[in-house]
Coordinates of C-alpha atoms and ligand atoms in Angstrom, one line a residue:
M1 CA 64.7 -90.6 -17.3
S2 CA 64.4 -94.1 -18.7
E3 CA 66.7 -96.2 -16.5
E4 CA 69.0 -95.9 -13.6
R5 CA 72.4 -94.6 -14.5
A6 CA 75.6 -93.5 -12.8
L7 CA 76.0 -89.9 -11.6
N8 CA 77.5 -87.6 -14.2
F9 CA 80.5 -85.5 -13.0
I10 CA 78.5 -82.4 -12.2
E11 CA 76.0 -84.4 -10.1
E12 CA 79.0 -85.8 -8.3
I13 CA 80.3 -82.3 -7.5
I14 CA 76.8 -81.1 -6.4
E15 CA 76.5 -84.2 -4.1
E16 CA 79.9 -83.4 -2.6
D17 CA 78.9 -79.8 -2.1
L18 CA 75.7 -80.8 -0.4
A19 CA 77.4 -83.2 1.8
K20 CA 79.8 -80.4 2.9
G21 CA 76.9 -78.1 3.5
L22 CA 78.1 -75.6 1.1
N23 CA 75.7 -72.7 0.1
D24 CA 73.4 -73.7 3.0
G25 CA 72.4 -76.7 0.9
R26 CA 71.1 -74.5 -1.9
V27 CA 71.4 -75.4 -5.6
L28 CA 70.7 -72.5 -8.0
T29 CA 71.6 -72.9 -11.7
R30 CA 70.9 -70.7 -14.6
F31 CA 70.4 -71.0 -18.4
P32 CA 72.1 -67.9 -19.9
P33 CA 71.2 -67.5 -23.6
E34 CA 72.3 -64.5 -25.7
P35 CA 69.1 -63.4 -27.4
N36 CA 70.7 -63.2 -30.8
G37 CA 69.0 -66.1 -32.5
Y38 CA 66.7 -69.1 -32.0
L39 CA 67.7 -71.9 -29.7
H40 CA 69.0 -75.2 -31.2
I41 CA 69.3 -78.7 -30.0
G42 CA 72.7 -77.9 -28.4
H43 CA 70.9 -75.3 -26.2
A44 CA 68.3 -78.0 -25.3
K45 CA 71.2 -80.0 -23.9
S46 CA 72.2 -77.1 -21.7
I47 CA 68.6 -76.4 -20.7
C48 CA 67.9 -80.1 -19.7
L49 CA 71.2 -80.1 -17.8
N50 CA 70.6 -76.9 -15.8
F51 CA 66.9 -77.4 -15.1
G52 CA 67.4 -81.1 -14.6
L53 CA 70.1 -80.7 -12.0
A54 CA 68.0 -78.1 -10.1
K55 CA 65.0 -80.4 -10.2
K56 CA 67.0 -83.4 -9.0
Y57 CA 68.5 -81.5 -6.1
N58 CA 65.5 -79.5 -5.0
G59 CA 66.9 -76.3 -6.4
K60 CA 65.9 -73.6 -8.8
T61 CA 67.0 -72.3 -12.2
N62 CA 67.1 -68.7 -13.5
L63 CA 66.5 -67.8 -17.1
R64 CA 69.0 -65.1 -17.7
F65 CA 69.4 -63.3 -21.0
D66 CA 73.0 -62.4 -21.6
D67 CA 72.2 -59.2 -23.5
T68 CA 75.3 -57.2 -23.3
N69 CA 75.8 -56.8 -27.1
P70 CA 73.1 -54.2 -28.2
T71 CA 73.6 -54.6 -32.0
K72 CA 72.7 -58.2 -32.3
E73 CA 70.0 -58.7 -29.8
E74 CA 66.2 -58.5 -30.3
T75 CA 63.0 -59.0 -28.5
E76 CA 61.8 -61.5 -31.1
Y77 CA 64.6 -63.8 -29.9
V78 CA 63.8 -63.3 -26.3
D79 CA 60.2 -64.3 -26.9
S80 CA 61.2 -67.4 -28.9
I81 CA 63.6 -68.5 -26.2
K82 CA 61.0 -68.3 -23.5
E83 CA 58.5 -70.3 -25.7
D84 CA 61.1 -73.0 -26.4
V85 CA 62.2 -73.4 -22.7
K86 CA 58.5 -73.7 -21.6
W87 CA 57.7 -76.1 -24.4
L88 CA 60.6 -78.4 -23.4
G89 CA 58.7 -78.6 -20.1
F90 CA 60.7 -76.4 -17.7
E91 CA 59.8 -73.5 -15.5
W92 CA 62.3 -70.9 -14.5
E93 CA 62.5 -69.3 -11.1
K94 CA 63.3 -65.7 -12.3
E95 CA 63.5 -64.1 -15.7
L96 CA 66.5 -61.9 -15.6
Y97 CA 68.6 -59.8 -18.0
A98 CA 72.3 -59.0 -17.7
S99 CA 71.3 -55.5 -18.9
D100 CA 69.5 -55.1 -15.6
Y101 CA 72.9 -55.2 -14.0
F102 CA 74.5 -52.4 -16.1
E103 CA 74.6 -49.9 -13.2
Q104 CA 76.0 -52.5 -10.9
L105 CA 78.5 -53.7 -13.4
Y106 CA 79.6 -50.0 -13.9
N107 CA 80.1 -49.7 -10.2
F108 CA 82.1 -52.9 -10.2
A109 CA 84.3 -51.4 -12.8
V110 CA 84.8 -48.2 -10.8
K111 CA 85.8 -50.3 -7.8
L112 CA 88.5 -52.1 -9.9
I113 CA 89.8 -48.7 -11.1
E114 CA 90.0 -47.5 -7.5
K115 CA 91.9 -50.6 -6.6
G116 CA 94.4 -49.8 -9.4
L117 CA 93.2 -52.9 -11.3
A118 CA 91.7 -51.3 -14.4
Y119 CA 92.7 -48.5 -16.8
V120 CA 91.4 -46.6 -19.7
D121 CA 93.3 -47.3 -22.9
D122 CA 93.2 -45.0 -26.0
S123 CA 94.9 -47.5 -28.3
T124 CA 93.1 -48.9 -31.4
S125 CA 92.1 -52.5 -31.4
E126 CA 94.9 -53.3 -33.8
E127 CA 97.5 -51.7 -31.4
I128 CA 96.0 -53.6 -28.5
A129 CA 96.2 -56.9 -30.4
A130 CA 99.9 -56.2 -31.4
Q131 CA 100.9 -55.2 -27.8
K132 CA 99.4 -58.4 -26.4
G133 CA 102.2 -60.6 -27.8
T134 CA 101.7 -64.2 -28.6
P135 CA 101.4 -67.3 -26.3
T136 CA 105.2 -67.5 -26.4
I137 CA 106.1 -63.8 -26.4
P138 CA 104.9 -61.7 -23.5
G139 CA 102.9 -58.5 -24.2
T140 CA 104.3 -55.0 -23.8
P141 CA 102.7 -52.3 -21.6
N142 CA 101.8 -49.0 -23.3
Q143 CA 101.8 -45.5 -21.8
Y144 CA 98.1 -45.7 -20.8
R145 CA 98.7 -48.6 -18.5
S146 CA 100.3 -46.3 -15.9
R147 CA 97.5 -43.7 -15.9
S148 CA 96.6 -42.6 -12.4
V149 CA 93.4 -43.8 -10.6
E150 CA 92.0 -40.2 -10.7
E151 CA 92.6 -39.9 -14.4
N152 CA 91.1 -43.3 -15.1
L153 CA 88.0 -42.5 -13.0
Q154 CA 87.5 -39.3 -14.9
L155 CA 88.0 -40.8 -18.3
F156 CA 85.7 -43.7 -17.5
A157 CA 83.0 -41.3 -16.4
E158 CA 83.4 -39.3 -19.6
M159 CA 83.1 -42.5 -21.6
R160 CA 79.8 -43.2 -19.9
A161 CA 78.7 -39.6 -20.5
G162 CA 79.1 -40.0 -24.2
K163 CA 82.1 -37.7 -24.7
Y164 CA 83.9 -40.1 -27.0
Q165 CA 83.1 -41.9 -30.3
D166 CA 83.0 -45.7 -30.8
G167 CA 86.5 -47.1 -30.6
D168 CA 88.1 -44.0 -29.1
K169 CA 88.8 -45.7 -25.7
V170 CA 88.3 -48.9 -23.9
L171 CA 88.5 -49.9 -20.2
R172 CA 90.9 -52.8 -19.6
A173 CA 91.6 -54.9 -16.6
K174 CA 95.2 -54.5 -15.4
I175 CA 96.3 -58.1 -14.8
D176 CA 99.4 -59.6 -16.3
L177 CA 100.7 -58.9 -19.8
S178 CA 102.9 -62.0 -19.7
S179 CA 100.4 -64.5 -18.5
P180 CA 100.4 -67.8 -20.5
N181 CA 96.7 -67.4 -20.5
M182 CA 96.1 -64.8 -23.2
L183 CA 92.7 -63.9 -21.7
L184 CA 94.5 -62.5 -18.6
R185 CA 96.7 -60.1 -20.7
D186 CA 94.7 -57.1 -19.7
P187 CA 91.3 -58.1 -21.2
L188 CA 88.8 -55.5 -22.3
M189 CA 86.1 -54.7 -19.8
Y190 CA 84.1 -52.0 -21.5
R191 CA 83.8 -50.7 -25.1
I192 CA 82.1 -47.6 -26.4
K193 CA 79.1 -48.4 -28.6
H194 CA 76.5 -45.7 -29.5
A195 CA 73.8 -48.2 -30.2
H196 CA 70.1 -48.8 -29.3
H197 CA 69.7 -51.6 -26.8
H198 CA 66.5 -53.8 -26.9
R199 CA 65.8 -53.1 -23.2
T200 CA 67.9 -50.1 -22.0
G201 CA 67.3 -48.1 -25.2
E202 CA 69.7 -45.1 -25.4
A203 CA 70.6 -45.1 -21.7
W204 CA 74.1 -46.4 -22.3
C205 CA 76.8 -45.8 -24.8
I206 CA 79.3 -48.1 -23.1
Y207 CA 78.7 -51.8 -22.8
P208 CA 80.5 -54.4 -20.7
M209 CA 82.3 -57.2 -22.5
Y210 CA 80.8 -60.6 -22.1
D211 CA 83.7 -61.6 -19.9
F212 CA 83.1 -58.6 -17.6
A213 CA 79.3 -59.4 -17.3
H214 CA 78.9 -63.2 -17.2
G215 CA 80.7 -64.1 -14.0
Q216 CA 79.5 -61.1 -12.1
S217 CA 75.9 -61.8 -13.2
D218 CA 76.2 -65.3 -11.8
A219 CA 77.6 -63.8 -8.5
I220 CA 74.8 -61.1 -8.3
E221 CA 72.2 -63.9 -8.6
K222 CA 74.2 -66.1 -6.2
I223 CA 74.3 -69.0 -8.7
T224 CA 75.8 -72.0 -6.9
H225 CA 76.8 -74.0 -10.0
S226 CA 77.4 -72.1 -13.2
I227 CA 77.5 -74.6 -16.0
C228 CA 78.9 -73.8 -19.4
T229 CA 80.6 -75.4 -22.3
L230 CA 84.3 -76.2 -22.6
E231 CA 85.4 -73.2 -24.6
F232 CA 85.0 -71.2 -21.4
V233 CA 87.6 -73.2 -19.4
P234 CA 90.4 -70.5 -20.0
H235 CA 87.9 -67.8 -19.0
R236 CA 87.4 -69.3 -15.6
P237 CA 90.5 -67.8 -13.9
L238 CA 89.4 -64.4 -15.1
Y239 CA 85.9 -64.7 -13.7
D240 CA 87.4 -66.0 -10.4
L241 CA 89.8 -63.1 -10.3
F242 CA 87.0 -60.5 -10.8
I243 CA 84.9 -62.2 -8.1
K244 CA 87.8 -62.2 -5.7
E245 CA 88.7 -58.6 -6.2
L246 CA 85.1 -57.4 -6.1
E247 CA 84.4 -59.5 -3.0
I248 CA 81.2 -60.8 -4.4
F249 CA 79.4 -64.2 -4.2
P250 CA 81.8 -67.0 -5.3
S251 CA 79.8 -68.8 -8.0
K252 CA 81.7 -71.8 -9.3
Q253 CA 81.9 -72.6 -13.0
Y254 CA 81.9 -76.1 -14.4
E255 CA 82.4 -76.9 -18.0
F256 CA 81.0 -79.8 -20.1
A257 CA 81.4 -80.7 -23.8
R258 CA 79.1 -78.9 -26.3
L259 CA 76.7 -81.1 -28.2
N260 CA 77.7 -81.6 -31.9
M261 CA 75.4 -83.6 -34.1
T262 CA 76.0 -85.1 -37.5
Y263 CA 74.7 -83.7 -40.8
T264 CA 73.9 -80.3 -39.4
V265 CA 75.5 -77.1 -38.0
M266 CA 75.1 -76.0 -34.4
S267 CA 75.8 -72.3 -34.3
K268 CA 73.4 -69.5 -34.3
R269 CA 75.6 -67.5 -36.7
K270 CA 75.5 -70.3 -39.3
L271 CA 71.9 -71.0 -38.8
M272 CA 71.2 -67.3 -39.3
Q273 CA 73.0 -67.4 -42.6
L274 CA 70.8 -70.3 -43.8
V275 CA 67.7 -68.3 -43.1
A276 CA 69.1 -65.0 -44.5
D277 CA 70.3 -66.6 -47.7
G278 CA 67.0 -68.4 -48.2
H279 CA 68.4 -72.0 -48.0
V280 CA 65.6 -72.7 -45.6
E281 CA 62.2 -71.1 -45.1
S282 CA 62.8 -69.7 -41.6
W283 CA 64.4 -70.5 -38.2
D284 CA 61.6 -73.0 -37.7
D285 CA 62.0 -74.7 -41.0
P286 CA 61.5 -78.4 -40.1
R287 CA 65.0 -79.2 -41.4
M288 CA 66.7 -76.9 -39.0
P289 CA 68.2 -78.2 -35.7
T290 CA 66.4 -75.5 -33.9
I291 CA 64.0 -76.4 -31.1
S292 CA 61.2 -74.6 -33.1
G293 CA 62.2 -76.5 -36.2
L294 CA 62.1 -79.8 -34.4
R295 CA 58.7 -78.9 -32.9
R296 CA 57.3 -78.1 -36.3
R297 CA 58.7 -81.3 -37.7
G298 CA 56.8 -83.3 -35.1
Y299 CA 59.3 -83.9 -32.4
T300 CA 57.9 -84.0 -28.9
P301 CA 59.5 -82.4 -25.8
G302 CA 59.8 -85.8 -24.2
S303 CA 61.8 -87.2 -27.1
I304 CA 64.3 -84.3 -26.9
R305 CA 64.7 -84.7 -23.2
E306 CA 65.2 -88.4 -23.6
F307 CA 67.9 -87.7 -26.2
C308 CA 69.7 -85.2 -23.9
E309 CA 69.6 -87.8 -21.1
R310 CA 71.0 -90.6 -23.3
I311 CA 73.9 -88.5 -24.6
G312 CA 75.0 -87.8 -21.0
V313 CA 77.4 -85.1 -19.9
A314 CA 80.8 -85.4 -21.5
K315 CA 84.0 -83.7 -20.6
R316 CA 85.5 -84.1 -24.1
D317 CA 84.1 -82.8 -27.4
N318 CA 82.4 -85.5 -29.5
M319 CA 79.9 -85.9 -32.3
I320 CA 76.6 -87.4 -31.7
D321 CA 74.9 -89.3 -34.6
V322 CA 71.6 -87.7 -35.6
S323 CA 70.1 -91.2 -35.8
L324 CA 70.1 -91.3 -32.0
L325 CA 67.7 -88.3 -32.0
E326 CA 65.6 -90.0 -34.6
F327 CA 65.6 -93.2 -32.5
C328 CA 64.2 -91.2 -29.6
I329 CA 61.4 -89.7 -31.5
R330 CA 60.5 -93.0 -33.1
E331 CA 60.3 -94.7 -29.7
D332 CA 58.1 -91.9 -28.4
L333 CA 55.7 -91.8 -31.4
N334 CA 55.5 -95.5 -31.6
K335 CA 53.7 -95.3 -28.2
T336 CA 51.6 -92.2 -28.9
A337 CA 51.0 -91.7 -32.6
W338 CA 47.6 -92.7 -34.0
R339 CA 47.7 -95.1 -37.0
R340 CA 46.2 -93.9 -40.2
M341 CA 46.5 -94.7 -43.9
A342 CA 47.8 -92.4 -46.6
V343 CA 49.0 -93.1 -50.1
L344 CA 51.9 -90.9 -51.1
D345 CA 52.5 -92.0 -54.7
P346 CA 49.1 -93.2 -55.8
I347 CA 48.0 -95.7 -58.5
K348 CA 44.4 -96.9 -58.8
L349 CA 43.4 -100.4 -57.9
I350 CA 39.9 -101.7 -59.0
I351 CA 38.3 -104.7 -57.4
T352 CA 36.4 -106.1 -60.4
N353 CA 34.1 -108.4 -58.3
Y354 CA 33.2 -105.8 -55.7
P355 CA 29.7 -104.2 -56.2
E356 CA 30.0 -100.8 -57.8
D357 CA 27.7 -99.0 -55.5
Q358 CA 28.8 -100.6 -52.3
T359 CA 30.7 -98.9 -49.4
E360 CA 31.7 -100.6 -46.2
N361 CA 32.8 -98.9 -43.0
L362 CA 35.7 -100.8 -41.7
N363 CA 37.2 -100.2 -38.3
G364 CA 40.8 -99.4 -37.5
E365 CA 42.2 -99.0 -34.0
N366 CA 44.1 -95.8 -33.2
N367 CA 47.0 -97.4 -31.5
P368 CA 47.7 -101.1 -31.1
E369 CA 50.7 -100.2 -28.8
V370 CA 48.5 -99.0 -26.1
E371 CA 46.9 -101.6 -23.9
G372 CA 43.2 -101.6 -24.2
G373 CA 43.6 -99.4 -27.3
E374 CA 42.8 -95.8 -27.7
G375 CA 39.6 -96.1 -29.6
G376 CA 39.4 -96.3 -33.4
R377 CA 37.9 -94.7 -36.4
D378 CA 35.8 -95.8 -39.4
I379 CA 37.6 -96.4 -42.7
P380 CA 35.4 -96.4 -45.8
F381 CA 36.1 -99.1 -48.3
S382 CA 34.9 -99.3 -51.8
R383 CA 35.5 -100.9 -55.3
E384 CA 38.2 -98.3 -56.3
L385 CA 41.2 -97.8 -54.1
W386 CA 44.4 -95.8 -54.2
I387 CA 47.5 -97.9 -53.4
E388 CA 51.2 -97.0 -53.5
R389 CA 52.7 -97.3 -56.9
E390 CA 55.7 -99.2 -55.5
D391 CA 53.4 -101.9 -54.2
F392 CA 52.8 -103.2 -57.7
M393 CA 55.4 -104.7 -60.1
E394 CA 54.9 -105.7 -63.7
E395 CA 57.5 -108.4 -63.3
P396 CA 57.8 -109.1 -59.6
P397 CA 60.9 -110.9 -58.5
K398 CA 60.6 -114.1 -56.3
K399 CA 60.3 -112.6 -52.9
F400 CA 58.0 -109.7 -53.7
F401 CA 55.1 -110.2 -51.4
R402 CA 53.0 -107.4 -52.8
L403 CA 51.1 -107.1 -56.1
G404 CA 51.9 -108.4 -59.6
V405 CA 49.7 -110.5 -61.9
G406 CA 48.9 -113.7 -60.0
L407 CA 50.0 -112.4 -56.6
S408 CA 47.8 -111.8 -53.6
V409 CA 48.0 -109.4 -50.6
R410 CA 45.9 -108.4 -47.7
L411 CA 44.5 -104.8 -47.8
K412 CA 45.0 -103.5 -44.2
H413 CA 41.9 -103.8 -42.1
A414 CA 40.0 -105.2 -45.2
Y415 CA 40.2 -108.1 -47.6
I416 CA 42.7 -110.3 -49.4
V417 CA 42.9 -109.3 -53.1
K418 CA 44.5 -111.1 -56.0
C419 CA 45.9 -109.2 -59.0
E420 CA 44.5 -110.3 -62.3
D421 CA 45.6 -107.7 -64.8
F422 CA 46.7 -104.1 -65.3
K423 CA 46.5 -101.3 -67.8
K424 CA 49.2 -99.1 -69.2
D425 CA 49.1 -95.7 -71.0
A426 CA 50.8 -94.9 -74.3
D427 CA 54.0 -94.1 -72.5
G428 CA 54.1 -97.5 -70.9
N429 CA 53.2 -96.2 -67.4
V430 CA 50.9 -98.5 -65.4
T431 CA 47.6 -96.6 -64.8
E432 CA 45.2 -99.2 -63.3
I433 CA 45.5 -102.5 -61.5
Y434 CA 42.6 -105.0 -61.6
C435 CA 42.1 -107.4 -58.7
T436 CA 39.5 -109.7 -57.4
Y437 CA 38.8 -110.0 -53.7
I438 CA 37.8 -112.9 -51.4
P439 CA 34.7 -111.8 -49.6
E440 CA 35.4 -114.4 -46.8
S441 CA 38.8 -112.9 -46.0
K442 CA 37.6 -109.8 -44.2
S443 CA 39.9 -108.8 -41.4
G444 CA 38.7 -109.8 -38.0
S445 CA 36.5 -112.7 -39.3
D446 CA 37.6 -116.3 -39.3
T447 CA 40.0 -116.4 -42.2
S448 CA 41.6 -119.8 -41.3
G449 CA 43.0 -121.4 -44.4
I450 CA 43.4 -118.2 -46.3
N451 CA 46.7 -116.5 -45.8
V452 CA 49.1 -114.2 -47.6
K453 CA 52.5 -112.9 -46.7
G454 CA 52.1 -109.2 -47.5
T455 CA 49.8 -106.4 -46.2
I456 CA 49.5 -103.1 -47.9
H457 CA 47.7 -99.8 -47.1
W458 CA 45.2 -98.1 -49.3
V459 CA 42.6 -95.3 -49.4
S460 CA 39.2 -95.5 -50.9
V461 CA 39.1 -93.3 -54.1
P462 CA 35.7 -91.7 -53.7
H463 CA 36.3 -91.0 -49.9
A464 CA 40.0 -89.9 -50.1
K465 CA 41.1 -86.4 -49.1
T466 CA 44.0 -84.7 -50.8
A467 CA 47.0 -83.4 -48.8
E468 CA 50.4 -82.0 -49.5
V469 CA 53.1 -84.2 -47.9
R470 CA 56.6 -82.9 -47.2
L471 CA 59.4 -85.4 -46.8
Y472 CA 62.7 -84.3 -45.3
D473 CA 66.2 -85.5 -45.6
R474 CA 69.4 -84.4 -43.9
L475 CA 70.1 -80.8 -44.3
F476 CA 73.7 -81.4 -45.2
Q477 CA 75.4 -84.1 -47.3
V478 CA 78.4 -84.5 -45.1
E479 CA 78.6 -85.5 -41.4
D480 CA 80.4 -82.3 -40.3
P481 CA 79.9 -79.5 -42.7
S482 CA 81.8 -77.0 -40.4
N483 CA 84.9 -79.1 -40.7
E484 CA 85.1 -79.3 -44.5
D485 CA 87.1 -77.1 -46.9
G486 CA 85.4 -73.9 -48.1
D487 CA 82.1 -72.6 -47.0
F488 CA 79.8 -74.9 -45.0
K489 CA 76.9 -74.0 -47.3
E490 CA 78.6 -75.7 -50.2
Y491 CA 77.7 -79.0 -48.5
L492 CA 73.9 -78.4 -48.2
N493 CA 71.9 -81.4 -49.4
P494 CA 69.9 -80.2 -52.5
N495 CA 67.3 -82.9 -51.9
S496 CA 66.6 -82.1 -48.3
L497 CA 62.9 -81.3 -49.0
Q498 CA 60.6 -83.3 -51.2
I499 CA 57.1 -82.0 -51.7
L500 CA 54.4 -84.4 -52.7
P501 CA 51.5 -82.1 -53.7
N502 CA 48.9 -84.8 -54.2
A503 CA 48.9 -87.5 -51.6
Y504 CA 45.6 -89.3 -50.8
I505 CA 44.7 -89.6 -47.1
E506 CA 41.9 -91.4 -45.4
P507 CA 39.1 -89.0 -44.6
D508 CA 39.5 -89.1 -40.8
L509 CA 42.9 -87.3 -41.3
A510 CA 41.0 -84.2 -42.3
N511 CA 40.4 -83.9 -38.5
A512 CA 44.1 -84.3 -37.6
I513 CA 45.0 -82.4 -34.4
P514 CA 47.8 -79.8 -34.6
G515 CA 50.8 -81.0 -32.7
K516 CA 49.7 -84.6 -32.6
G517 CA 51.8 -87.4 -34.2
Y518 CA 50.2 -89.8 -36.7
Q519 CA 51.8 -92.9 -38.1
F520 CA 51.0 -93.3 -41.8
I521 CA 51.1 -97.0 -41.9
R522 CA 54.3 -98.2 -43.6
K523 CA 55.4 -94.6 -44.4
G524 CA 56.6 -93.1 -41.2
Y525 CA 55.4 -90.6 -38.6
F526 CA 53.7 -87.3 -39.7
T527 CA 52.3 -84.2 -38.1
L528 CA 50.3 -81.2 -39.5
D529 CA 52.5 -78.3 -40.6
K530 CA 51.8 -75.0 -39.0
H531 CA 50.7 -73.6 -42.4
S532 CA 48.1 -76.4 -42.9
T533 CA 44.5 -75.2 -43.3
T534 CA 41.2 -77.1 -43.8
D535 CA 41.3 -76.2 -47.5
K536 CA 44.9 -77.2 -47.9
L537 CA 46.1 -79.9 -45.6
I538 CA 49.9 -80.1 -45.2
F539 CA 51.7 -82.9 -43.4
N540 CA 55.4 -83.0 -42.4
R541 CA 57.2 -86.3 -42.1
T542 CA 58.8 -86.3 -38.7
V543 CA 60.8 -89.5 -39.2
G544 CA 60.6 -92.7 -41.1
L545 CA 59.7 -96.0 -39.5
K546 CA 63.1 -97.7 -39.5
D547 CA 66.8 -97.0 -39.2
G548 CA 69.9 -99.0 -38.8
W549 CA 70.7 -97.4 -35.4
T550 CA 71.2 -99.9 -32.7
I551 CA 70.7 -99.0 -29.1
K552 CA 74.0 -98.8 -27.1
K553 CA 73.6 -99.7 -23.5
Ligands
LIG601 P1 76.0 -70.5 -30.6 O1 77.5 -70.8 -30.8 O2 75.1 -71.5 -31.2 O3 75.7 -69.1 -30.9 P2 76.3 -69.8 -27.9 O4 77.1 -70.6 -27.0 O5 76.9 -68.6 -28.4 O6 75.8 -70.7 -29.1 P3 74.5 -68.8 -26.0 O7 73.2 -68.2 -26.2 O8 75.6 -68.1 -25.5 O9 74.9 -69.5 -27.4 O10 74.3 -70.2 -25.1 C1 73.5 -70.3 -24.0 C2 73.9 -71.5 -23.2 O11 73.8 -72.7 -24.0 C3 75.4 -71.4 -22.9 O12 75.5 -71.8 -21.5 C4 76.1 -72.3 -23.8 O13 77.2 -72.9 -23.3 C5 75.0 -73.4 -24.1 N1 75.2 -74.0 -25.4 C6 75.3 -73.4 -26.6 N2 75.5 -74.3 -27.6 C7 75.6 -75.5 -27.0 C8 75.8 -76.8 -27.5 N3 76.0 -77.0 -28.7 N4 75.8 -77.8 -26.6 C9 75.6 -77.6 -25.3 N5 75.4 -76.4 -24.7 C10 75.4 -75.3 -25.6
LIG602 MG1 77.5 -67.2 -26.8

């Protein structure tokens, strides 16, 4: 946490509970992902909140996989979720699965049947929907609603035993068909699904609905503060009712606003489509808002935690500007990234008065932001250098403090050079720039009296290594693609990835450390891509150096 701030509303609740001595002073939260996709930055918000609260109040957090839907869930997702939570810097108390409670949940259902609070319904899903009415018209009971307890017990046991096909029957709670809350109009508790489950295999052919598993799973684990997003507000009375009738631990649910962020989509279902349709390379494509994508892009766990802290805990849905996330990673990398030089769009500069066979080893510090420095590296300098094409202009305007005939600049860590001439090819493209250098202007020596406004980066031609550099832009062209007409995929940004196959980097970058951030001076922050090899170096741009985002305090 960066600075003192007021308590958020969940912290206020917890402090009140602790003051009252509720739950013997215990705080136990949980993070309950459904393993049907990779986690995204919205989940990071939930993770930071749940684990953060527990940490702050000396409590614990369970990682519980909400795996009640066998057809969508896979072990691959379970593994990725665990990796992402750990990478974010959190440790869970227990690793649990809703599927571990299948027997217990079945017994809960039997108990409700015995209390006359649940019944087996043979209607089709269309019939059930029609009989439910509308928010203004009450639902109508069907003939199955008055089945006897004995009959319901027998039918439910037969459902479990596999006597019926998918869709033949469901188990419903018998609550109130005229409730203004549609979720209380006899909601489904169990459906028949002859499907393989990633953990229980073929053991079950009936599966509890999410609404009959979630609240009870919290109760079974004795979760004290069950935190979820706002769309579950209308579900709360149902969870509370089940808990009361089953006489189990009264976990309390609190809802906060989901994180939405500009220029992306935040739903596993949509992200899955982007992967399946090949709009991105994979779930961890660096343009994805997934935790794995952000990691590959060069985001640090600390920057994501800081982002989650800054956005706070809202009670009303809102849209967070992605530039706040970029601000957080920039702040982090400014302190930690080592400075290096790389030329992304090269053009050759020749220093005509520098000896042809001479090489100098100049020194550049790794990080001027760290007091005392973090060491440095040698940078070879020679007569022929690569510089950025954009740092030269044939007809420079007045305030262009870089190169053009007659103009001088400082070469970072090296000398001041003055542009004397340039060469063009038959098509009129500038191919070489000729300069002279001032031997007395070497960086670090006494250069009093010689001064220029601009400094540019460079890489020595005979020493340069080649790398592929990938620049990323927003994945979508509009702020809220989910809220536009038509399919959200129509709003993808066709230029979200730019590949520069032939950038020149200073030789030390051949030793770049995977996972570490590097500032390519004047060009942004970069990190090695996971597919980078010693034969083919690949760098991803994490974020550029500047943005118009201003800090809101
Ligand atoms: P999605 O809609 O992306 O599939 P989900 O809510 O179905 O998300 P779950 O795996 O059920 O995904 O979510 C696990 C936890 O993360 C839940 O407690 C959920 O409320 C929370 N969560 C999911 N998306 C967000 C978000 N955008 N902001 C904050 N919390 C979120
Ligand atoms: Mg969900």
